[in-house]
mmCIF file of N, CA and C in Angstrom:
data_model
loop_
_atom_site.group_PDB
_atom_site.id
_atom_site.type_symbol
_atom_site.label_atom_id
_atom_site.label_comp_id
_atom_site.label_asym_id
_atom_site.label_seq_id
_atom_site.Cartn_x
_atom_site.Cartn_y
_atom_site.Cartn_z
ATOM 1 N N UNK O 1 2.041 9.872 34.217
ATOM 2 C CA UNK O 1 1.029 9.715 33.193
ATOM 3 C C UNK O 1 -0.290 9.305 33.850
ATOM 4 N N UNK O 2 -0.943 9.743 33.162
ATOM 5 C CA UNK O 2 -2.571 9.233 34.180
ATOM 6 C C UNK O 2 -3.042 8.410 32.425
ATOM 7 N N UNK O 3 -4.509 7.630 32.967
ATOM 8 C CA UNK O 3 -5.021 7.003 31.775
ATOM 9 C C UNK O 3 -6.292 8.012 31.998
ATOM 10 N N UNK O 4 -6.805 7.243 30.181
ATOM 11 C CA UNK O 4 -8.273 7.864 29.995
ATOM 12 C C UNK O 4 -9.081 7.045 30.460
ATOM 13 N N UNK O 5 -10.543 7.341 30.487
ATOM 14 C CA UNK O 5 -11.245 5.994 30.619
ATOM 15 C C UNK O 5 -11.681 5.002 29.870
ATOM 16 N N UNK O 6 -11.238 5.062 29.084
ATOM 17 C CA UNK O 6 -10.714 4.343 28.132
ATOM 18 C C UNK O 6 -9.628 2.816 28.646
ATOM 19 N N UNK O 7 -8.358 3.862 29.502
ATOM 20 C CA UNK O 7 -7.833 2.782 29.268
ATOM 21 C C UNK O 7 -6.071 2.797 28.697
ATOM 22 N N UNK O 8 -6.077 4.638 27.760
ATOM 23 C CA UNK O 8 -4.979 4.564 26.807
ATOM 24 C C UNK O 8 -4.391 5.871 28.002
ATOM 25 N N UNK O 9 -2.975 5.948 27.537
ATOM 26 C CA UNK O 9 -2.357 6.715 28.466
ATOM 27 C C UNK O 9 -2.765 8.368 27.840
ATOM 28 N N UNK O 10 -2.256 9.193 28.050
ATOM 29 C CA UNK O 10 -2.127 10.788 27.296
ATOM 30 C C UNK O 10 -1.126 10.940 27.984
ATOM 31 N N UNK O 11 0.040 11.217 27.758
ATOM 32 C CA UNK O 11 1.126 12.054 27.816
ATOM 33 C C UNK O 11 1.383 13.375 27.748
ATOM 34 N N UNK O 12 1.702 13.986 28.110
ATOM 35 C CA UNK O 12 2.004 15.284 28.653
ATOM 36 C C UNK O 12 3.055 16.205 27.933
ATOM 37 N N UNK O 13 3.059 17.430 27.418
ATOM 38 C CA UNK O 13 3.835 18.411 27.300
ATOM 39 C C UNK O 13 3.888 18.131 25.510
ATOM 40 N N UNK O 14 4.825 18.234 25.291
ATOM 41 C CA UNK O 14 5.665 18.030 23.957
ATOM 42 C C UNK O 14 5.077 16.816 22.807
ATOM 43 N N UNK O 15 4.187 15.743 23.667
ATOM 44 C CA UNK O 15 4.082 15.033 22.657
ATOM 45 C C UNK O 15 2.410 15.098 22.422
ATOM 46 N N UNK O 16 1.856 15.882 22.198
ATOM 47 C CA UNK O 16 0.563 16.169 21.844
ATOM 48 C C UNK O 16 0.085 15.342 20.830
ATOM 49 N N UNK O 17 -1.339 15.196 20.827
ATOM 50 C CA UNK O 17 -1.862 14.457 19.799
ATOM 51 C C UNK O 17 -0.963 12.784 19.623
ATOM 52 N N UNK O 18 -0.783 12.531 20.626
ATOM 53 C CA UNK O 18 -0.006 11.026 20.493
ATOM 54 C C UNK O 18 -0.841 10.294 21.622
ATOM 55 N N UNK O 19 -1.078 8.881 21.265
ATOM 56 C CA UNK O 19 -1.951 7.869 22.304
ATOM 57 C C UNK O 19 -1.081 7.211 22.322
ATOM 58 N N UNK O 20 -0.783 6.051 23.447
ATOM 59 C CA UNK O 20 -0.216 5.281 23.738
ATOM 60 C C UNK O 20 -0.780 3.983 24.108
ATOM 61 N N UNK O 21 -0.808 2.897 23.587
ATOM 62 C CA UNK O 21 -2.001 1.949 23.394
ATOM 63 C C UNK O 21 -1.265 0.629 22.967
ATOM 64 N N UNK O 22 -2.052 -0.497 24.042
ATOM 65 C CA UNK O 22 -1.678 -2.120 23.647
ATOM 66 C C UNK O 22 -2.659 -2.946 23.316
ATOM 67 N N UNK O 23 -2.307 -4.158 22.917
ATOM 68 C CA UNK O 23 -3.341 -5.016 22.669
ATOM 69 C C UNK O 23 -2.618 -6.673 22.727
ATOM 70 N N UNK O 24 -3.232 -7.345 23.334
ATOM 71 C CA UNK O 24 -2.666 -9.145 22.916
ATOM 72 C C UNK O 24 -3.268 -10.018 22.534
ATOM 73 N N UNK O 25 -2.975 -10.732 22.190
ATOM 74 C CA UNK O 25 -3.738 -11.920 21.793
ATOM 75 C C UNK O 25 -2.910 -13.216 21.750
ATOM 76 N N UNK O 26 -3.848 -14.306 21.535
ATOM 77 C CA UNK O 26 -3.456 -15.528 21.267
ATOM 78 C C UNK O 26 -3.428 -16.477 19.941
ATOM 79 N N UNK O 27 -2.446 -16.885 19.537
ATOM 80 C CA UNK O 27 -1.989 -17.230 17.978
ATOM 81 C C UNK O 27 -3.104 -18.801 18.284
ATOM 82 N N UNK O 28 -3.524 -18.799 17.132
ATOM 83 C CA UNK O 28 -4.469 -19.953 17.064
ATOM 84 C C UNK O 28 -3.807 -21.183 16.142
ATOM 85 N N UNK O 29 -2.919 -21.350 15.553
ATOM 86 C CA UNK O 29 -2.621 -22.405 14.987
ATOM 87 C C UNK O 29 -3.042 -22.446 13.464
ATOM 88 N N UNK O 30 -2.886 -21.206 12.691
ATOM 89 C CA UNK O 30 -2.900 -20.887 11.429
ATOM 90 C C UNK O 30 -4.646 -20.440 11.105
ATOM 91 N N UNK O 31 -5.297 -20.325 12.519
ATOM 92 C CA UNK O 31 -6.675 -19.820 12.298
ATOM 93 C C UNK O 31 -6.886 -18.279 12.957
ATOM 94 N N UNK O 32 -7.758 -17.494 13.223
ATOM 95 C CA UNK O 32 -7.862 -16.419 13.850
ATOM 96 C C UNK O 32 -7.480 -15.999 15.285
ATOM 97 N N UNK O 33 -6.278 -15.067 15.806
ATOM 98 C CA UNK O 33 -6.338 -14.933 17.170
ATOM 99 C C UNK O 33 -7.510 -15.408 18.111
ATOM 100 N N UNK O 34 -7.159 -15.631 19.027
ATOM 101 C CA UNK O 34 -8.099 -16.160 20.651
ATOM 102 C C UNK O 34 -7.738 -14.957 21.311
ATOM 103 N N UNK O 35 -8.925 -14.633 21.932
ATOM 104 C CA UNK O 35 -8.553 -14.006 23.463
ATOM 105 C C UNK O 35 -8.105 -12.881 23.058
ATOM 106 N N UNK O 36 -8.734 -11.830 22.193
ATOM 107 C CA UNK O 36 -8.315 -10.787 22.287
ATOM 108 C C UNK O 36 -8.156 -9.384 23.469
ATOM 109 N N UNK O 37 -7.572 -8.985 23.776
ATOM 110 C CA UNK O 37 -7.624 -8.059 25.122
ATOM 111 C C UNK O 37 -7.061 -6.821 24.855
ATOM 112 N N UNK O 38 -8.138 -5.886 24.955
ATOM 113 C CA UNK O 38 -7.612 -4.893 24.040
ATOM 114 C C UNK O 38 -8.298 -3.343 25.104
ATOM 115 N N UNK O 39 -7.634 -3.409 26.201
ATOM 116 C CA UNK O 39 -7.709 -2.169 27.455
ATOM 117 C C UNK O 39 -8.208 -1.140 26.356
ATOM 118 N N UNK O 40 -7.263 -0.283 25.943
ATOM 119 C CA UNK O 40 -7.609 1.151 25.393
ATOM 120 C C UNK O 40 -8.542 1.041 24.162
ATOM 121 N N UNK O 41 -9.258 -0.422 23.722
ATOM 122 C CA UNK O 41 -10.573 -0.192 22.508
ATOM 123 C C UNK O 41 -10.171 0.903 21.689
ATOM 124 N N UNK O 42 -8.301 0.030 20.763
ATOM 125 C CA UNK O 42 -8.306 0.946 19.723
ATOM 126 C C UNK O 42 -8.543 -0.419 18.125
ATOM 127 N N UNK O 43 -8.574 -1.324 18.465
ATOM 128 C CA UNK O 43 -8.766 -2.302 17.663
ATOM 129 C C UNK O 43 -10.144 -2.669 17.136
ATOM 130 N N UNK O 44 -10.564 -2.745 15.998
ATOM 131 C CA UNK O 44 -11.972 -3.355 15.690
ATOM 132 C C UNK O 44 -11.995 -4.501 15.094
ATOM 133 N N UNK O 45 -11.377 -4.722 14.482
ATOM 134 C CA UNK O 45 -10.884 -6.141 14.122
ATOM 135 C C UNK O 45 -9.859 -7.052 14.070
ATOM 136 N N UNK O 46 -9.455 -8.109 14.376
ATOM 137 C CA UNK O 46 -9.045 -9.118 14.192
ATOM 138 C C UNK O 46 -8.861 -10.033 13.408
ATOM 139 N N UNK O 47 -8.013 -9.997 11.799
ATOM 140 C CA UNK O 47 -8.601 -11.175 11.166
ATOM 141 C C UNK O 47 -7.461 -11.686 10.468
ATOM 142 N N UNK O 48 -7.202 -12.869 10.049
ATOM 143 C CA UNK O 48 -6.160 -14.142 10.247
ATOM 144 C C UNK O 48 -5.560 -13.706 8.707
ATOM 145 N N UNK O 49 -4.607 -13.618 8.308
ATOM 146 C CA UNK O 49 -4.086 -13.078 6.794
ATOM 147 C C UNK O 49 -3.333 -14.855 5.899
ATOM 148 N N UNK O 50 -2.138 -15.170 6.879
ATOM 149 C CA UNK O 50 -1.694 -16.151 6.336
ATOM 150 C C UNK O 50 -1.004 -16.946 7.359
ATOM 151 N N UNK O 51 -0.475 -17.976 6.968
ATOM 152 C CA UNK O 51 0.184 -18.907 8.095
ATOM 153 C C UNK O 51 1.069 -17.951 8.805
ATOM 154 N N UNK O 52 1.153 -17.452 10.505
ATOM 155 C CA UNK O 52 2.482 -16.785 11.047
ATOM 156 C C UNK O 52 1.779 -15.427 10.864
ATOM 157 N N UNK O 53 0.904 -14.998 10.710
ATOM 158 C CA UNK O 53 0.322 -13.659 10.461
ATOM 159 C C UNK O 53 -1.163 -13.350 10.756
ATOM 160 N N UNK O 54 -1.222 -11.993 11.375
ATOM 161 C CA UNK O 54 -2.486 -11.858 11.859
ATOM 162 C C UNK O 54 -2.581 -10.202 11.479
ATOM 163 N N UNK O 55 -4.140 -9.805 11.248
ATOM 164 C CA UNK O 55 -3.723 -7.923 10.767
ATOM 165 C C UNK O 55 -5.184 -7.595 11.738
ATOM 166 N N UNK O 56 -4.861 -6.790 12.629
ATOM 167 C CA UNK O 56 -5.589 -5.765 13.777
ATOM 168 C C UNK O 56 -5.978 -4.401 12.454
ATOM 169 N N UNK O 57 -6.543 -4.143 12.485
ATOM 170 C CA UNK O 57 -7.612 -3.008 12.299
ATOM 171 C C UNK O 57 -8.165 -2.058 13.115
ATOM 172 N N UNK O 58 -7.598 -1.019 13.193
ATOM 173 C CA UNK O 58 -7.671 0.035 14.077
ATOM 174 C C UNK O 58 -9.000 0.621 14.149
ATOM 175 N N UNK O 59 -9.924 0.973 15.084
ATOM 176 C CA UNK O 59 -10.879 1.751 14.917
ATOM 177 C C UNK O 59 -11.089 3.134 14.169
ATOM 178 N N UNK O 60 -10.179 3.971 14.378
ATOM 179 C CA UNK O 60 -9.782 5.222 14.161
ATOM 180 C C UNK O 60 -8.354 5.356 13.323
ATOM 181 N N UNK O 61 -8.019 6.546 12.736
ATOM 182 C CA UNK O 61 -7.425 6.654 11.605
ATOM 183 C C UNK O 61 -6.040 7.744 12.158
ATOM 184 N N UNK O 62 -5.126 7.225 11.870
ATOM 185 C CA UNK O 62 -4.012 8.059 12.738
ATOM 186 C C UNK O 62 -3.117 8.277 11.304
ATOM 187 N N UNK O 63 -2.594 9.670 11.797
ATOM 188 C CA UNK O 63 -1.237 10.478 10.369
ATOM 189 C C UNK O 63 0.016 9.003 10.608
ATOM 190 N N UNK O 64 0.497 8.981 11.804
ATOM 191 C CA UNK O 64 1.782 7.827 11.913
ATOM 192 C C UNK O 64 1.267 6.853 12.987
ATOM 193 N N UNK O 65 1.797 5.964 13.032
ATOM 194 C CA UNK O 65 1.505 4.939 13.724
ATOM 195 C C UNK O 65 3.516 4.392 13.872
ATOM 196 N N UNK O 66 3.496 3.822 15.001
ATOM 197 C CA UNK O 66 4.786 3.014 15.868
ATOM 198 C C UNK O 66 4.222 1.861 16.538
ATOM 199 N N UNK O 67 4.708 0.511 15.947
ATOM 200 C CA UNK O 67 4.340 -0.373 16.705
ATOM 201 C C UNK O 67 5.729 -1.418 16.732
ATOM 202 N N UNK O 68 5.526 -1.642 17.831
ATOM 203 C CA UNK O 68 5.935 -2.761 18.447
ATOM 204 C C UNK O 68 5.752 -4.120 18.913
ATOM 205 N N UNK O 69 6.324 -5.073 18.618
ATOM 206 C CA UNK O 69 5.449 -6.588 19.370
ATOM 207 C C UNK O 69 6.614 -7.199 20.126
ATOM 208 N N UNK O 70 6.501 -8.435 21.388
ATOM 209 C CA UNK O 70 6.819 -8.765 21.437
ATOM 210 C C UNK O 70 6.160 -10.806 22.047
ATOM 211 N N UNK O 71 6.619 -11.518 22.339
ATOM 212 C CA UNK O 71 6.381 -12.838 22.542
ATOM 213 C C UNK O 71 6.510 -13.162 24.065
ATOM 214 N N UNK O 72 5.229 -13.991 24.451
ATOM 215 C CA UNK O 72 6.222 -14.796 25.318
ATOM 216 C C UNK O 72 6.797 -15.952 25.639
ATOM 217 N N UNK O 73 6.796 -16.497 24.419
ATOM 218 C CA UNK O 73 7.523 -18.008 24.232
ATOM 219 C C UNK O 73 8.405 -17.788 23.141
ATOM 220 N N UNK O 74 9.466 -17.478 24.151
ATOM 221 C CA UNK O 74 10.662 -17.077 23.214
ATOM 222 C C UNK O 74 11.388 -18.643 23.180
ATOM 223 N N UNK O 75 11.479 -19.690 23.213
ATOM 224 C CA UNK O 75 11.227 -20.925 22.594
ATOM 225 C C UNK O 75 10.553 -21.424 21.549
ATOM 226 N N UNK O 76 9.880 -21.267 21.001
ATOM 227 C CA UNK O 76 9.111 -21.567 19.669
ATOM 228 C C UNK O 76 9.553 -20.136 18.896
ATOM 229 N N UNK O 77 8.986 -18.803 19.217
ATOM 230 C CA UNK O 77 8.868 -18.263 18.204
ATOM 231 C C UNK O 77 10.326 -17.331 18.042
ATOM 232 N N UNK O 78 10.527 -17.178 16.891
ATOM 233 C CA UNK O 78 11.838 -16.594 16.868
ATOM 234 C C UNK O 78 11.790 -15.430 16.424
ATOM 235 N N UNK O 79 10.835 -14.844 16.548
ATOM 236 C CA UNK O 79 10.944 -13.362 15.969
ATOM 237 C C UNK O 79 9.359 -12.702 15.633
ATOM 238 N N UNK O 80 9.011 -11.528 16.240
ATOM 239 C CA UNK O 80 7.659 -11.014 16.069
ATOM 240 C C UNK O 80 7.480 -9.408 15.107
ATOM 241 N N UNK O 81 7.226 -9.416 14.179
ATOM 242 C CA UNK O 81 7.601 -8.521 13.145
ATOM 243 C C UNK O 81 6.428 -7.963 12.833
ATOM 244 N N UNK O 82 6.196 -6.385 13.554
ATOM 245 C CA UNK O 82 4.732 -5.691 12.992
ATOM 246 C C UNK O 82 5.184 -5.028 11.814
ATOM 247 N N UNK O 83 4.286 -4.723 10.870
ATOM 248 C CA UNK O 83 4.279 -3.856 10.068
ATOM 249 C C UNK O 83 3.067 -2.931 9.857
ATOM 250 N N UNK O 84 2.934 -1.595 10.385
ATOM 251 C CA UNK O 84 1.788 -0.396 10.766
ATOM 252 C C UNK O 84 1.659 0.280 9.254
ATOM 253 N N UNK O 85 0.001 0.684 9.204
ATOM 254 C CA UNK O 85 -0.091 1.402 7.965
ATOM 255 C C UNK O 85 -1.381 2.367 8.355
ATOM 256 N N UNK O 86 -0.460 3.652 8.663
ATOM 257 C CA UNK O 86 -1.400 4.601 8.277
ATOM 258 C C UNK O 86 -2.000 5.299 7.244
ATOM 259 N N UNK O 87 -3.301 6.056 7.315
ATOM 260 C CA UNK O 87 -3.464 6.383 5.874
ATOM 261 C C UNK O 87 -4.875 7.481 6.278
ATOM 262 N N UNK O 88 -5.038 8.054 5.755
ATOM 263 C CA UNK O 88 -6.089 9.256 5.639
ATOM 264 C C UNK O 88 -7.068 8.730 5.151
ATOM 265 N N UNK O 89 -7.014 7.803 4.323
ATOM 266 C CA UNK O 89 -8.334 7.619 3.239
ATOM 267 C C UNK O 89 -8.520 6.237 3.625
ATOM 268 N N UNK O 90 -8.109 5.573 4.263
ATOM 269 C CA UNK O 90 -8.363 4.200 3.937
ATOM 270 C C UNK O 90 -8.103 3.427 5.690
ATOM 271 N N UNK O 91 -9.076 2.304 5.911
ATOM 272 C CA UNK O 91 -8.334 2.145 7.605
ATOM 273 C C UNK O 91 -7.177 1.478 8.039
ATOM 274 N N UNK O 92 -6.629 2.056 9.025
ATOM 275 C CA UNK O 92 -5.284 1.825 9.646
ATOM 276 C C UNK O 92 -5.197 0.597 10.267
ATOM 277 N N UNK O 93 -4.151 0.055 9.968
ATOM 278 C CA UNK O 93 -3.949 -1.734 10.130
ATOM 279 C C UNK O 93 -2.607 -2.194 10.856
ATOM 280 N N UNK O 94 -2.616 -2.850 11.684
ATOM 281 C CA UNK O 94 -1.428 -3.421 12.104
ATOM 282 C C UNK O 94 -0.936 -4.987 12.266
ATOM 283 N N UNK O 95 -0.157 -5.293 11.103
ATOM 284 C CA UNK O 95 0.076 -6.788 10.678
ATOM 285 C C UNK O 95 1.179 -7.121 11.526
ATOM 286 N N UNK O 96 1.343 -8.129 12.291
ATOM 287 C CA UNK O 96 1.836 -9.172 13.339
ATOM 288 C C UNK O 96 2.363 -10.131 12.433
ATOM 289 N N UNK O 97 3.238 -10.538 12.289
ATOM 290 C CA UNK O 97 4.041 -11.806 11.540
ATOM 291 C C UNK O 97 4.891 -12.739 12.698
ATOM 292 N N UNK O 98 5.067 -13.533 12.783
ATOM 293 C CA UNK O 98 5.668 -14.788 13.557
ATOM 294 C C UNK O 98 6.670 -15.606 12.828
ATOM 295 N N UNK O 99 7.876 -15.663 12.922
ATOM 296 C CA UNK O 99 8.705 -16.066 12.773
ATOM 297 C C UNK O 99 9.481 -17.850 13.492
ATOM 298 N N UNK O 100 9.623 -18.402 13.209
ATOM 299 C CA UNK O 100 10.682 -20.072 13.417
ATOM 300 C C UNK O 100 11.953 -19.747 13.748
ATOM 301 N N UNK O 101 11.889 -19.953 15.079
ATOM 302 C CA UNK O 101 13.174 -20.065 15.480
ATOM 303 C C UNK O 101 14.163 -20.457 14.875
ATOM 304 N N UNK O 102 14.241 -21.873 14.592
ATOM 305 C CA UNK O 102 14.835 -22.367 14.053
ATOM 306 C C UNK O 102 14.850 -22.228 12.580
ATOM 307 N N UNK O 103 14.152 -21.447 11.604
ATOM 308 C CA UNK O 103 14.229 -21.385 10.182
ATOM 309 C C UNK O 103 13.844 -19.953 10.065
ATOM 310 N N UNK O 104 14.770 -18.959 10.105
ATOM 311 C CA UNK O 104 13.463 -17.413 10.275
ATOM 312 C C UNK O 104 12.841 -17.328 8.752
ATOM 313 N N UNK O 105 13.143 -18.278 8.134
ATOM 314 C CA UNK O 105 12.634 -17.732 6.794
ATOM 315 C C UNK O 105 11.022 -18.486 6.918
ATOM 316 N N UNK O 106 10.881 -18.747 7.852
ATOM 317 C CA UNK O 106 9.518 -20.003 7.755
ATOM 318 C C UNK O 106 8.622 -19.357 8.573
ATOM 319 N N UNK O 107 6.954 -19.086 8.388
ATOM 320 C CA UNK O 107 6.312 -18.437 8.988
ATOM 321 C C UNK O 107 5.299 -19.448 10.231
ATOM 322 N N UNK O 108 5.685 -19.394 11.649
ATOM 323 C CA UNK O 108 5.366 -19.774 12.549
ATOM 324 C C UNK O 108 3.712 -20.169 12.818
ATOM 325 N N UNK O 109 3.207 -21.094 12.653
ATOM 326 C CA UNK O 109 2.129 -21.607 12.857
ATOM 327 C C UNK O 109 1.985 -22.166 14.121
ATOM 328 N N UNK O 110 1.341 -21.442 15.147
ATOM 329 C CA UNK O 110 1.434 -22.264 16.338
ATOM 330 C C UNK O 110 0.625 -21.840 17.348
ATOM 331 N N UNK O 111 0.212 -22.898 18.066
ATOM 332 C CA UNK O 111 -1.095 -22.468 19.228
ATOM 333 C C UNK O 111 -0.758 -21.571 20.555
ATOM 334 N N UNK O 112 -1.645 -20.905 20.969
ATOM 335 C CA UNK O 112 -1.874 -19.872 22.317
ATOM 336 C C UNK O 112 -0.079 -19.420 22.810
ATOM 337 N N UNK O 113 0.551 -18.821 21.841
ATOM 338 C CA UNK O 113 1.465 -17.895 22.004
ATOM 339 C C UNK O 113 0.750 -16.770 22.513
ATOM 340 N N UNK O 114 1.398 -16.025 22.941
ATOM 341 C CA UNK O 114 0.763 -15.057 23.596
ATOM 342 C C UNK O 114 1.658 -13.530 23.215
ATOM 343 N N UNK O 115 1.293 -12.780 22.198
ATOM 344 C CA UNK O 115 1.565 -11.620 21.546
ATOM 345 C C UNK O 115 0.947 -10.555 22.016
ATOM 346 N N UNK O 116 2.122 -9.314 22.596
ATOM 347 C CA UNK O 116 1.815 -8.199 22.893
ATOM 348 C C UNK O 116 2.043 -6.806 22.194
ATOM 349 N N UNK O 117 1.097 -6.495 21.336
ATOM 350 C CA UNK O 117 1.774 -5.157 20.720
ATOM 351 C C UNK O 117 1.444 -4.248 21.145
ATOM 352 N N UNK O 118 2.637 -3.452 21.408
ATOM 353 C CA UNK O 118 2.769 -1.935 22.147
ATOM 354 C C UNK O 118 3.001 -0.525 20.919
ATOM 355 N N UNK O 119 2.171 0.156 20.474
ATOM 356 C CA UNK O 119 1.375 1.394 20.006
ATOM 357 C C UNK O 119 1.482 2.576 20.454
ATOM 358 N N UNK O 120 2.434 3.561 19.357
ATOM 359 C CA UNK O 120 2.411 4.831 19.917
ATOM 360 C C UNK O 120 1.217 5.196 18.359
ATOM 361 N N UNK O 121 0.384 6.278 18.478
ATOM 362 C CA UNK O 121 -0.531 6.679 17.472
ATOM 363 C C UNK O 121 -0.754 8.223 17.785
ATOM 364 N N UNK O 122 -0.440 8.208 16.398
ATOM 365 C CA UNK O 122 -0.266 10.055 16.816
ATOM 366 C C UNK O 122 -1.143 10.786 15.573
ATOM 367 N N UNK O 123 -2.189 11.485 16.374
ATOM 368 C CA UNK O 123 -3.404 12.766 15.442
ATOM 369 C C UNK O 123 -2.785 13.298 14.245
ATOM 370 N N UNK O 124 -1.688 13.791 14.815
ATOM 371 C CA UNK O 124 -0.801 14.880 14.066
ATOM 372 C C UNK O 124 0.590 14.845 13.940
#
């Protein structure tokens, strides 16, 4: 795979019209991610939804979206749960939820975790 300059991969042959794209950040303690780092500049916003939850805003508008997250303080957080929404008419969003180890029903409030979501986004 080679990157663009950008930053995002392009893949080859069969999977046309698909980007491959990450982004991380840092959980602020029930306020807005820190430290956003976002290589392939497919994100435009960042903004804080509810305790344990954060929703990325895609620049650009994709038919499907695949996302993935994962943690790296798998000690505190017990579970990292995206939910992707594409849409034609309206902009494409990707909500991050954080989970309690110890209670999964309880939404994780907690400082400079460090969340990586991994993004397949496809034209067509």
């Amino acid at each position: 795979m080679t990157t663009s300059e950008k930053g995002q991969y392009r893949p080859y042959a069969g999977a046309r019209g698909l980007t491959i794209a990450s982004f991380r950040f840092d959980t602020n303690n029930g306020s807005a991610a820190d430290g956003l780092e976002d290589p392939g500049g497919v994100v435009s916003a960042m903004t804080y939804s509810a305790t344990g939850q954060e929703i990325a805003t895609l620049k650009r508008r994709y038919k499907r979206i695949f996302a993935h997250a994962i943690s790296d303080d798998g000690d505190t957080v017990g579970e990292v749960e995206v939910d992707a929404s594409a849409s034609a008419t309206a902009a494409n969003t990707v909500t991050v939820s954080t989970w309690s180890d110890a209670d999964p029903q309880v939404a994780l409030a907690t400082n400079n975790v460090k969340i990586t979501v991994f993004l397949h986004l496809y034209d067509n």
